[in-house]
Amino acid sequence: MWQCVLLWCVCVLAFLYVLCRWLIPAAVNRNGRLALLWHDVCVERALDWLTHSSRPQRLLRAVQKGAVRGDARSVVATIDRFCHQSEWAMNIGDEKGAILDSVVSEVTPALALEVGSYCGYSTVRIARLLPPGGRLITLEFNPDYADVARQVIEWAGLEDSVQLVEGCSGDWIPQLKEHFGVQSFDFVFLDHWKEQYLPDIHLLEECELLRKGSVVLADNVICPGAPDYLSYVRHSPAYQSSYYQSHLEYTKAPDGLEKSVYLGTTDA
């Protein structure tokens, strides 16, 4: 009798392993909402409990173990490998990251702003492409994320060109001129809470932190989505916008980036 029970338990465990390891990930790979639910809720919480650590901490350990110190490309490649092979994370990812790289290289910003550092992946991608003397200010609300991002930036050897600021974007954007001597940004990357995209771009305008020709690039405009922001930048005469179709980081689920060039106020 106990042999039958043991066999039944082994079969159930094997089925659950196959289900969680292959079947569910394959099913959610093309559905952004399901991918976020699976990876950001189910898997992350389970691994946090099992490892007594957080996803950002596990990502940082992967960087410290696998990336060459002082080599930004190695840091980016190591995080991509971690997210493809070990554990999904909501960085911009390699596919959309290549689009980010091309826009930054096109703009060659002397002064850039990132809103939403997370673990520092996109921060490293941007900072490594800045021209000599270029500077990136990156805002991160979550202090635990900021701590990991700071270490990732340092591991990439980019701490001299990056200023990481902890706090809410709505609080910090009006203070950037006073605290950092900023006149305006050449490039802005939005990758934080999607419902904050629209209020924050309004703040950037009101605080005159955008000049004519400033480029604003927004991630995840399809998944999870930022419909109010998209409607604004696509219909406002102050912007010329274009859409880059892509996929949600490390999946085949539809997503994209919106690039908006600031044309100035209509009465300018």
Short mmCIF file of N, CA, C and O in Angstrom, two decimals, residues 34 47 55 79 128 236 250 257:
data_model
loop_
_atom_site.label_atom_id
_atom_site.label_comp_id
_atom_site.label_asym_id
_atom_site.label_seq_id
_atom_site.Cartn_x
_atom_site.Cartn_y
_atom_site.Cartn_z
N LEU A 34 -0.41 37.35 -18.58
CA LEU A 34 -0.13 36.10 -17.89
C LEU A 34 1.35 36.00 -17.52
O LEU A 34 1.68 35.48 -16.45
N LEU A 47 10.34 31.89 -5.10
CA LEU A 47 11.80 31.90 -4.99
C LEU A 47 12.27 32.76 -3.81
O LEU A 47 13.27 32.43 -3.17
N ARG A 55 14.55 38.93 -5.70
CA ARG A 55 15.00 38.81 -7.09
C ARG A 55 16.15 39.78 -7.39
O ARG A 55 17.16 39.37 -8.00
N ILE A 79 23.31 39.93 -17.09
CA ILE A 79 21.92 40.09 -16.66
C ILE A 79 20.98 39.46 -17.68
O ILE A 79 20.00 38.78 -17.31
N ARG A 128 26.72 53.68 -20.55
CA ARG A 128 27.88 53.23 -21.31
C ARG A 128 27.96 53.86 -22.70
O ARG A 128 29.00 53.82 -23.35
N SER A 236 -0.58 65.53 -29.04
CA SER A 236 -0.13 66.87 -28.65
C SER A 236 0.74 67.48 -29.75
O SER A 236 1.65 66.83 -30.27
N TYR A 250 12.21 39.45 -22.56
CA TYR A 250 12.51 38.02 -22.44
C TYR A 250 11.30 37.13 -22.71
O TYR A 250 11.23 36.00 -22.22
N LEU A 257 8.08 50.44 -27.54
CA LEU A 257 8.61 51.69 -27.01
C LEU A 257 8.06 52.85 -27.81
O LEU A 257 7.88 52.75 -29.03
#
